[in-house]
mmCIF file with all atom_site columns, C-alpha atoms in Angstrom:
data_model
loop_
_atom_site.group_PDB
_atom_site.id
_atom_site.type_symbol
_atom_site.label_atom_id
_atom_site.label_alt_id
_atom_site.label_comp_id
_atom_site.label_asym_id
_atom_site.label_entity_id
_atom_site.label_seq_id
_atom_site.pdbx_PDB_ins_code
_atom_site.Cartn_x
_atom_site.Cartn_y
_atom_site.Cartn_z
_atom_site.occupancy
_atom_site.B_iso_or_equiv
_atom_site.pdbx_formal_charge
_atom_site.auth_seq_id
_atom_site.auth_comp_id
_atom_site.auth_asym_id
_atom_site.auth_atom_id
_atom_site.pdbx_PDB_model_num
ATOM 1   C CA . VAL A 1 1   ? 0.000   0.000    0.000   1.00 0.00 ? 1004 VAL A CA 1
ATOM 2   C CA . ALA A 1 2   ? 2.896   2.331    0.808   1.00 0.00 ? 1005 ALA A CA 1
ATOM 3   C CA . LEU A 1 3   ? 4.315   1.694    -2.650  1.00 0.00 ? 1006 LEU A CA 1
ATOM 4   C CA . ALA A 1 4   ? 0.979   2.661    -4.184  1.00 0.00 ? 1007 ALA A CA 1
ATOM 5   C CA . PHE A 1 5   ? 1.274   6.092    -2.564  1.00 0.00 ? 1008 PHE A CA 1
ATOM 6   C CA . LEU A 1 6   ? 4.906   6.477    -3.573  1.00 0.00 ? 1009 LEU A CA 1
ATOM 7   C CA . LEU A 1 7   ? 4.920   4.945    -7.070  1.00 0.00 ? 1010 LEU A CA 1
ATOM 8   C CA . GLY A 1 8   ? 1.286   5.165    -8.077  1.00 0.00 ? 1011 GLY A CA 1
ATOM 9   C CA . PRO A 1 9   ? -1.785  2.936    -8.072  1.00 0.00 ? 1012 PRO A CA 1
ATOM 10  C CA . GLN A 1 10  ? -0.668  1.142    -11.263 1.00 0.00 ? 1013 GLN A CA 1
ATOM 11  C CA . LEU A 1 11  ? 2.074   -0.682   -9.379  1.00 0.00 ? 1014 LEU A CA 1
ATOM 12  C CA . LEU A 1 12  ? -0.425  -1.890   -6.784  1.00 0.00 ? 1015 LEU A CA 1
ATOM 13  C CA . LEU A 1 13  ? -2.721  -3.069   -9.594  1.00 0.00 ? 1016 LEU A CA 1
ATOM 14  C CA . PHE A 1 14  ? 0.144   -5.029   -11.206 1.00 0.00 ? 1017 PHE A CA 1
ATOM 15  C CA . ALA A 1 15  ? 1.089   -6.555   -7.858  1.00 0.00 ? 1018 ALA A CA 1
ATOM 16  C CA . VAL A 1 16  ? -2.487  -7.807   -7.356  1.00 0.00 ? 1019 VAL A CA 1
ATOM 17  C CA . LEU A 1 17  ? -3.087  -8.923   -10.960 1.00 0.00 ? 1020 LEU A CA 1
ATOM 18  C CA . GLY A 1 18  ? 0.073   -11.075  -11.203 1.00 0.00 ? 1021 GLY A CA 1
ATOM 19  C CA . PRO A 1 19  ? -1.073  -13.832  -8.845  1.00 0.00 ? 1022 PRO A CA 1
ATOM 20  C CA . LEU A 1 20  ? -4.653  -13.586  -10.167 1.00 0.00 ? 1023 LEU A CA 1
ATOM 21  C CA . THR A 1 21  ? -3.419  -14.095  -13.727 1.00 0.00 ? 1024 THR A CA 1
ATOM 22  C CA . LEU A 1 22  ? -1.356  -17.087  -12.634 1.00 0.00 ? 1025 LEU A CA 1
ATOM 23  C CA . LEU A 1 23  ? -4.306  -18.602  -10.772 1.00 0.00 ? 1026 LEU A CA 1
ATOM 24  C CA . GLY A 1 24  ? -6.692  -17.962  -13.694 1.00 0.00 ? 1027 GLY A CA 1
ATOM 25  C CA . GLY A 1 25  ? -4.272  -19.613  -16.152 1.00 0.00 ? 1028 GLY A CA 1
ATOM 26  C CA . ALA A 1 26  ? -3.882  -22.669  -13.926 1.00 0.00 ? 1029 ALA A CA 1
ATOM 27  C CA . VAL A 1 27  ? -7.662  -23.051  -13.499 1.00 0.00 ? 1030 VAL A CA 1
ATOM 28  C CA . GLY A 1 28  ? -8.222  -22.596  -17.250 1.00 0.00 ? 1031 GLY A CA 1
ATOM 29  C CA . ASP A 1 29  ? -5.563  -25.163  -18.139 1.00 0.00 ? 1032 ASP A CA 1
ATOM 30  C CA . ARG A 1 30  ? -7.000  -27.655  -15.681 1.00 0.00 ? 1033 ARG A CA 1
ATOM 31  C CA . TRP A 1 31  ? -10.512 -27.154  -16.988 1.00 0.00 ? 1034 TRP A CA 1
ATOM 32  C CA . GLY A 1 32  ? -9.418  -27.386  -20.635 1.00 0.00 ? 1035 GLY A CA 1
ATOM 33  C CA . TRP A 1 33  ? -7.299  -30.473  -19.938 1.00 0.00 ? 1036 TRP A CA 1
ATOM 34  C CA . GLY A 1 34  ? -10.290 -32.222  -18.346 1.00 0.00 ? 1037 GLY A CA 1
ATOM 35  C CA . ARG A 1 35  ? -12.506 -31.479  -21.339 1.00 0.00 ? 1038 ARG A CA 1
ATOM 36  C CA . ALA A 1 36  ? -9.794  -32.592  -23.778 1.00 0.00 ? 1039 ALA A CA 1
ATOM 37  C CA . ARG A 1 37  ? -9.278  -35.806  -21.796 1.00 0.00 ? 1040 ARG A CA 1
ATOM 38  C CA . ARG A 1 38  ? -13.001 -36.586  -21.759 1.00 0.00 ? 1041 ARG A CA 1
ATOM 39  C CA . ARG A 1 39  ? -13.145 -35.888  -25.498 1.00 0.00 ? 1042 ARG A CA 1
ATOM 40  C CA . ASP A 1 40  ? -10.124 -38.145  -26.113 1.00 0.00 ? 1043 ASP A CA 1
ATOM 41  C CA . LEU A 1 41  ? -11.625 -40.922  -23.975 1.00 0.00 ? 1044 LEU A CA 1
ATOM 42  C CA . ALA A 1 42  ? -14.896 -40.690  -25.913 1.00 0.00 ? 1045 ALA A CA 1
ATOM 43  C CA . ARG A 1 43  ? -12.993 -40.907  -29.224 1.00 0.00 ? 1046 ARG A CA 1
ATOM 44  C CA . HIS A 1 44  ? -11.005 -43.869  -27.956 1.00 0.00 ? 1047 HIS A CA 1
ATOM 45  C CA . ALA A 1 45  ? -14.154 -45.673  -26.780 1.00 0.00 ? 1048 ALA A CA 1
ATOM 46  C CA . ALA A 1 46  ? -15.778 -45.066  -30.188 1.00 0.00 ? 1049 ALA A CA 1
ATOM 47  C CA . ALA A 1 47  ? -12.665 -46.356  -31.991 1.00 0.00 ? 1050 ALA A CA 1
ATOM 48  C CA . VAL A 1 48  ? -12.541 -49.503  -29.814 1.00 0.00 ? 1051 VAL A CA 1
ATOM 49  C CA . SER A 1 49  ? -16.254 -50.095  -30.392 1.00 0.00 ? 1052 SER A CA 1
ATOM 50  C CA . LEU A 1 50  ? -15.772 -49.728  -34.156 1.00 0.00 ? 1053 LEU A CA 1
ATOM 51  C CA . ALA A 1 51  ? -12.775 -52.096  -34.059 1.00 0.00 ? 1054 ALA A CA 1
ATOM 52  C CA . ARG A 1 52  ? -14.764 -54.709  -32.114 1.00 0.00 ? 1055 ARG A CA 1
ATOM 53  C CA . THR A 1 53  ? -17.640 -54.396  -34.600 1.00 0.00 ? 1056 THR A CA 1
ATOM 54  C CA . ARG A 1 54  ? -15.207 -54.869  -37.492 1.00 0.00 ? 1057 ARG A CA 1
ATOM 55  C CA . LEU A 1 55  ? -13.684 -57.876  -35.681 1.00 0.00 ? 1058 LEU A CA 1
ATOM 56  C CA . PHE A 1 56  ? -17.141 -59.426  -35.228 1.00 0.00 ? 1059 PHE A CA 1
ATOM 57  C CA . GLU A 1 57  ? -17.894 -58.848  -38.946 1.00 0.00 ? 1060 GLU A CA 1
ATOM 58  C CA . ALA A 1 58  ? -14.525 -60.321  -39.979 1.00 0.00 ? 1061 ALA A CA 1
ATOM 59  C CA . LEU A 1 59  ? -15.097 -63.402  -37.822 1.00 0.00 ? 1062 LEU A CA 1
ATOM 60  C CA . SER A 1 60  ? -18.616 -63.816  -39.254 1.00 0.00 ? 1063 SER A CA 1
ATOM 61  C CA . SER A 1 61  ? -17.206 -63.536  -42.774 1.00 0.00 ? 1064 SER A CA 1
ATOM 62  C CA . GLU A 1 62  ? -14.508 -66.080  -41.936 1.00 0.00 ? 1065 GLU A CA 1
ATOM 63  C CA . ARG A 1 63  ? -17.115 -68.472  -40.496 1.00 0.00 ? 1066 ARG A CA 1
ATOM 64  C CA . GLU A 1 64  ? -19.191 -68.161  -43.705 1.00 0.00 ? 1067 GLU A CA 1
ATOM 65  C CA . ARG A 1 65  ? -16.085 -68.758  -45.845 1.00 0.00 ? 1068 ARG A CA 1
ATOM 66  C CA . LEU A 1 66  ? -15.266 -71.890  -43.859 1.00 0.00 ? 1069 LEU A CA 1
ATOM 67  C CA . ASP A 1 67  ? -18.873 -73.115  -44.146 1.00 0.00 ? 1070 ASP A CA 1
ATOM 68  C CA . ARG A 1 68  ? -18.795 -72.663  -47.924 1.00 0.00 ? 1071 ARG A CA 1
ATOM 69  C CA . ALA A 1 69  ? -15.390 -74.329  -48.280 1.00 0.00 ? 1072 ALA A CA 1
ATOM 70  C CA . HIS A 1 70  ? -16.318 -77.242  -45.980 1.00 0.00 ? 1073 HIS A CA 1
ATOM 71  C CA . PRO A 1 71  ? -20.075 -77.901  -46.183 1.00 0.00 ? 1074 PRO A CA 1
ATOM 72  C CA . ASP A 1 72  ? -22.108 -79.830  -43.643 1.00 0.00 ? 1075 ASP A CA 1
ATOM 73  C CA . PRO A 1 73  ? -22.976 -83.522  -44.247 1.00 0.00 ? 1076 PRO A CA 1
ATOM 74  C CA . ALA A 1 74  ? -26.480 -82.743  -45.580 1.00 0.00 ? 1077 ALA A CA 1
ATOM 75  C CA . THR A 1 75  ? -25.046 -80.411  -48.224 1.00 0.00 ? 1078 THR A CA 1
ATOM 76  C CA . VAL A 1 76  ? -22.387 -82.987  -49.160 1.00 0.00 ? 1079 VAL A CA 1
ATOM 77  C CA . LEU A 1 77  ? -25.060 -85.653  -49.601 1.00 0.00 ? 1080 LEU A CA 1
ATOM 78  C CA . SER A 1 78  ? -27.258 -83.328  -51.652 1.00 0.00 ? 1081 SER A CA 1
ATOM 79  C CA . THR A 1 79  ? -24.294 -82.381  -53.862 1.00 0.00 ? 1082 THR A CA 1
ATOM 80  C CA . ALA A 1 80  ? -23.510 -86.057  -54.511 1.00 0.00 ? 1083 ALA A CA 1
ATOM 81  C CA . GLU A 1 81  ? -27.125 -87.114  -55.122 1.00 0.00 ? 1084 GLU A CA 1
ATOM 82  C CA . HIS A 1 82  ? -28.035 -84.249  -57.459 1.00 0.00 ? 1085 HIS A CA 1
ATOM 83  C CA . HIS A 1 83  ? -24.632 -83.757  -59.132 1.00 0.00 ? 1086 HIS A CA 1
ATOM 84  C CA . ARG A 1 84  ? -24.569 -80.110  -58.038 1.00 0.00 ? 1087 ARG A CA 1
ATOM 85  C CA . ALA A 1 85  ? -21.755 -77.617  -58.449 1.00 0.00 ? 1088 ALA A CA 1
ATOM 86  C CA . GLY A 1 86  ? -18.919 -78.526  -56.135 1.00 0.00 ? 1089 GLY A CA 1
ATOM 87  C CA . LEU A 1 87  ? -18.905 -82.209  -57.037 1.00 0.00 ? 1090 LEU A CA 1
ATOM 88  C CA . TRP A 1 88  ? -15.269 -83.283  -57.414 1.00 0.00 ? 1091 TRP A CA 1
ATOM 89  C CA . ARG A 1 89  ? -14.086 -79.732  -56.831 1.00 0.00 ? 1092 ARG A CA 1
ATOM 90  C CA . GLY A 1 90  ? -11.196 -80.784  -54.612 1.00 0.00 ? 1093 GLY A CA 1
ATOM 91  C CA . GLY A 1 91  ? -8.365  -80.546  -57.090 1.00 0.00 ? 1094 GLY A CA 1
ATOM 92  C CA . GLY A 1 92  ? -6.333  -82.964  -54.989 1.00 0.00 ? 1095 GLY A CA 1
ATOM 93  C CA . ALA A 1 93  ? -7.280  -81.416  -51.645 1.00 0.00 ? 1096 ALA A CA 1
ATOM 94  C CA . ALA A 1 94  ? -7.868  -84.071  -49.029 1.00 0.00 ? 1097 ALA A CA 1
ATOM 95  C CA . THR A 1 95  ? -9.609  -82.114  -46.299 1.00 0.00 ? 1098 THR A CA 1
ATOM 96  C CA . VAL A 1 96  ? -12.509 -83.427  -44.273 1.00 0.00 ? 1099 VAL A CA 1
ATOM 97  C CA . ARG A 1 97  ? -14.868 -81.684  -41.890 1.00 0.00 ? 1100 ARG A CA 1
ATOM 98  C CA . LEU A 1 98  ? -15.007 -83.487  -38.551 1.00 0.00 ? 1101 LEU A CA 1
ATOM 99  C CA . GLY A 1 99  ? -17.577 -81.257  -36.892 1.00 0.00 ? 1102 GLY A CA 1
ATOM 100 C CA . LEU A 1 100 ? -18.027 -77.777  -35.455 1.00 0.00 ? 1103 LEU A CA 1
ATOM 101 C CA . GLY A 1 101 ? -15.888 -75.999  -32.899 1.00 0.00 ? 1104 GLY A CA 1
ATOM 102 C CA . ASP A 1 102 ? -13.887 -72.910  -32.057 1.00 0.00 ? 1105 ASP A CA 1
ATOM 103 C CA . VAL A 1 103 ? -11.443 -72.680  -34.934 1.00 0.00 ? 1106 VAL A CA 1
ATOM 104 C CA . PRO A 1 104 ? -8.425  -70.347  -35.252 1.00 0.00 ? 1107 PRO A CA 1
ATOM 105 C CA . THR A 1 105 ? -8.893  -67.897  -38.110 1.00 0.00 ? 1108 THR A CA 1
ATOM 106 C CA . ARG A 1 106 ? -6.819  -65.822  -40.524 1.00 0.00 ? 1109 ARG A CA 1
ATOM 107 C CA . VAL A 1 107 ? -8.201  -62.693  -38.826 1.00 0.00 ? 1110 VAL A CA 1
ATOM 108 C CA . VAL A 1 108 ? -5.573  -60.747  -36.844 1.00 0.00 ? 1111 VAL A CA 1
ATOM 109 C CA . TRP A 1 109 ? -6.460  -58.666  -33.756 1.00 0.00 ? 1112 TRP A CA 1
ATOM 110 C CA . VAL A 1 110 ? -3.741  -56.174  -32.790 1.00 0.00 ? 1113 VAL A CA 1
ATOM 111 C CA . ASP A 1 111 ? -3.865  -54.778  -29.256 1.00 0.00 ? 1114 ASP A CA 1
ATOM 112 C CA . GLY A 1 112 ? -0.826  -52.590  -28.670 1.00 0.00 ? 1115 GLY A CA 1
ATOM 113 C CA . SER A 1 113 ? 2.178   -54.775  -29.412 1.00 0.00 ? 1116 SER A CA 1
ATOM 114 C CA . THR A 1 114 ? 0.189   -58.025  -29.066 1.00 0.00 ? 1117 THR A CA 1
ATOM 115 C CA . ARG A 1 115 ? -1.062  -59.835  -32.175 1.00 0.00 ? 1118 ARG A CA 1
ATOM 116 C CA . ALA A 1 116 ? -3.675  -62.574  -31.795 1.00 0.00 ? 1119 ALA A CA 1
ATOM 117 C CA . HIS A 1 117 ? -5.714  -64.785  -34.087 1.00 0.00 ? 1120 HIS A CA 1
ATOM 118 C CA . PRO A 1 118 ? -9.172  -64.982  -32.496 1.00 0.00 ? 1121 PRO A CA 1
ATOM 119 C CA . THR A 1 119 ? -11.271 -68.091  -32.936 1.00 0.00 ? 1122 THR A CA 1
ATOM 120 C CA . ALA A 1 120 ? -14.521 -68.339  -34.864 1.00 0.00 ? 1123 ALA A CA 1
ATOM 121 C CA . ALA A 1 121 ? -17.118 -70.142  -32.778 1.00 0.00 ? 1124 ALA A CA 1
ATOM 122 C CA . HIS A 1 122 ? -19.297 -72.895  -34.306 1.00 0.00 ? 1125 HIS A CA 1
ATOM 123 C CA . SER A 1 123 ? -17.099 -73.140  -37.405 1.00 0.00 ? 1126 SER A CA 1
ATOM 124 C CA . PRO A 1 124 ? -16.112 -76.264  -39.343 1.00 0.00 ? 1127 PRO A CA 1
ATOM 125 C CA . PHE A 1 125 ? -13.254 -78.148  -37.713 1.00 0.00 ? 1128 PHE A CA 1
ATOM 126 C CA . VAL A 1 126 ? -11.240 -79.401  -40.676 1.00 0.00 ? 1129 VAL A CA 1
ATOM 127 C CA . VAL A 1 127 ? -8.373  -81.889  -40.950 1.00 0.00 ? 1130 VAL A CA 1
ATOM 128 C CA . ASP A 1 128 ? -6.036  -82.007  -43.932 1.00 0.00 ? 1131 ASP A CA 1
ATOM 129 C CA . LEU A 1 129 ? -5.330  -85.682  -44.596 1.00 0.00 ? 1132 LEU A CA 1
ATOM 130 C CA . ARG A 1 130 ? -2.205  -84.815  -46.590 1.00 0.00 ? 1133 ARG A CA 1
ATOM 131 C CA . ALA A 1 131 ? -0.664  -83.431  -43.386 1.00 0.00 ? 1134 ALA A CA 1
ATOM 132 C CA . MET A 1 132 ? -2.110  -86.307  -41.319 1.00 0.00 ? 1135 MET A CA 1
ATOM 133 C CA . PRO A 1 133 ? -2.300  -89.392  -43.551 1.00 0.00 ? 1136 PRO A CA 1
ATOM 134 C CA . CYS A 1 134 ? -3.729  -91.564  -40.803 1.00 0.00 ? 1137 CYS A CA 1
ATOM 135 C CA . LEU A 1 135 ? -6.972  -90.654  -39.068 1.00 0.00 ? 1138 LEU A CA 1
ATOM 136 C CA . GLY A 1 136 ? -8.417  -93.007  -36.494 1.00 0.00 ? 1139 GLY A CA 1
ATOM 137 C CA . VAL A 1 137 ? -12.048 -93.076  -35.445 1.00 0.00 ? 1140 VAL A CA 1
ATOM 138 C CA . VAL A 1 138 ? -12.530 -94.981  -32.205 1.00 0.00 ? 1141 VAL A CA 1
ATOM 139 C CA . GLY A 1 139 ? -15.705 -95.920  -30.394 1.00 0.00 ? 1142 GLY A CA 1
ATOM 140 C CA . PRO A 1 140 ? -18.700 -98.181  -30.530 1.00 0.00 ? 1143 PRO A CA 1
ATOM 141 C CA . PRO A 1 141 ? -20.077 -98.867  -34.016 1.00 0.00 ? 1144 PRO A CA 1
ATOM 142 C CA . SER A 1 142 ? -23.256 -96.953  -33.232 1.00 0.00 ? 1145 SER A CA 1
ATOM 143 C CA . ALA A 1 143 ? -21.162 -93.786  -32.845 1.00 0.00 ? 1146 ALA A CA 1
ATOM 144 C CA . THR A 1 144 ? -18.414 -94.367  -35.394 1.00 0.00 ? 1147 THR A CA 1
ATOM 145 C CA . ASP A 1 145 ? -20.426 -95.662  -38.365 1.00 0.00 ? 1148 ASP A CA 1
ATOM 146 C CA . GLY A 1 146 ? -22.030 -92.280  -39.025 1.00 0.00 ? 1149 GLY A CA 1
ATOM 147 C CA . VAL A 1 147 ? -18.723 -90.437  -38.658 1.00 0.00 ? 1150 VAL A CA 1
ATOM 148 C CA . LEU A 1 148 ? -16.953 -92.832  -41.018 1.00 0.00 ? 1151 LEU A CA 1
ATOM 149 C CA . ALA A 1 149 ? -19.768 -92.676  -43.582 1.00 0.00 ? 1152 ALA A CA 1
ATOM 150 C CA . ASN A 1 150 ? -19.588 -88.881  -43.436 1.00 0.00 ? 1153 ASN A CA 1
ATOM 151 C CA . LEU A 1 151 ? -15.793 -88.855  -43.918 1.00 0.00 ? 1154 LEU A CA 1
ATOM 152 C CA . VAL A 1 152 ? -15.926 -91.273  -46.850 1.00 0.00 ? 1155 VAL A CA 1
ATOM 153 C CA . GLY A 1 153 ? -18.813 -89.315  -48.368 1.00 0.00 ? 1156 GLY A CA 1
ATOM 154 C CA . GLN A 1 154 ? -16.893 -86.041  -48.108 1.00 0.00 ? 1157 GLN A CA 1
ATOM 155 C CA . LEU A 1 155 ? -13.825 -87.538  -49.765 1.00 0.00 ? 1158 LEU A CA 1
ATOM 156 C CA . CYS A 1 156 ? -15.851 -89.213  -52.544 1.00 0.00 ? 1159 CYS A CA 1
ATOM 157 C CA . THR A 1 157 ? -17.799 -86.009  -53.213 1.00 0.00 ? 1160 THR A CA 1
ATOM 158 C CA . THR A 1 158 ? -14.784 -83.705  -53.116 1.00 0.00 ? 1161 THR A CA 1
ATOM 159 C CA . MET A 1 159 ? -12.228 -85.761  -55.010 1.00 0.00 ? 1162 MET A CA 1
ATOM 160 C CA . SER A 1 160 ? -12.687 -87.190  -58.485 1.00 0.00 ? 1163 SER A CA 1
ATOM 161 C CA . PRO A 1 161 ? -12.564 -90.968  -59.054 1.00 0.00 ? 1164 PRO A CA 1
ATOM 162 C CA . ASP A 1 162 ? -9.180  -90.470  -60.787 1.00 0.00 ? 1165 ASP A CA 1
ATOM 163 C CA . ASP A 1 163 ? -7.723  -88.972  -57.583 1.00 0.00 ? 1166 ASP A CA 1
ATOM 164 C CA . LEU A 1 164 ? -9.265  -91.250  -54.955 1.00 0.00 ? 1167 LEU A CA 1
ATOM 165 C CA . ALA A 1 165 ? -9.482  -94.976  -54.333 1.00 0.00 ? 1168 ALA A CA 1
ATOM 166 C CA . VAL A 1 166 ? -11.535 -96.176  -51.376 1.00 0.00 ? 1169 VAL A CA 1
ATOM 167 C CA . SER A 1 167 ? -10.737 -99.467  -49.672 1.00 0.00 ? 1170 SER A CA 1
ATOM 168 C CA . VAL A 1 168 ? -12.598 -100.583 -46.567 1.00 0.00 ? 1171 VAL A CA 1
ATOM 169 C CA . VAL A 1 169 ? -11.259 -103.302 -44.289 1.00 0.00 ? 1172 VAL A CA 1
ATOM 170 C CA . SER A 1 170 ? -13.885 -104.344 -41.813 1.00 0.00 ? 1173 SER A CA 1
ATOM 171 C CA . SER A 1 171 ? -15.290 -107.445 -40.248 1.00 0.00 ? 1174 SER A CA 1
ATOM 172 C CA . ASP A 1 172 ? -18.719 -105.756 -40.307 1.00 0.00 ? 1175 ASP A CA 1
ATOM 173 C CA . PRO A 1 173 ? -20.675 -106.916 -43.403 1.00 0.00 ? 1176 PRO A CA 1
ATOM 174 C CA . GLY A 1 174 ? -22.554 -103.578 -43.400 1.00 0.00 ? 1177 GLY A CA 1
ATOM 175 C CA . TRP A 1 175 ? -19.430 -101.852 -44.633 1.00 0.00 ? 1178 TRP A CA 1
#
């Protein structure tokens, strides 16, 4: 106050406004940072939601591709009985569909530095008989007969008679 009388009221005004300016800047930065953070979090949540939607769509597309490439037993039977497109389409491929399950896909999910191949649920579980030339089916005949008939039917429908010879060794006269 004594300086205000000696040097003028402007110096007193500057002395009071300095800390107020500093306080106002700090409050404004804090407020702006909070809004920017909330905005960034909302953008991030939207981006993650979009990525998860795209992942779901990619897995659905992969499941459909696998279903088309490896049809169910009813479709295999219908193809063989009615000589539909896809009969002898194998081109030497010896893959058989054993059933449905959670199957690893070609889809890649990147989370930071981690890369993962998520599984497609309820997708055809396929075995390549070229990579595994021996496939055993074990169990009581009531359970294995249908599986074996399905496997033989898939191979006979997929591969042409020039590429496949079927030999059955069984003590069961039904085979």
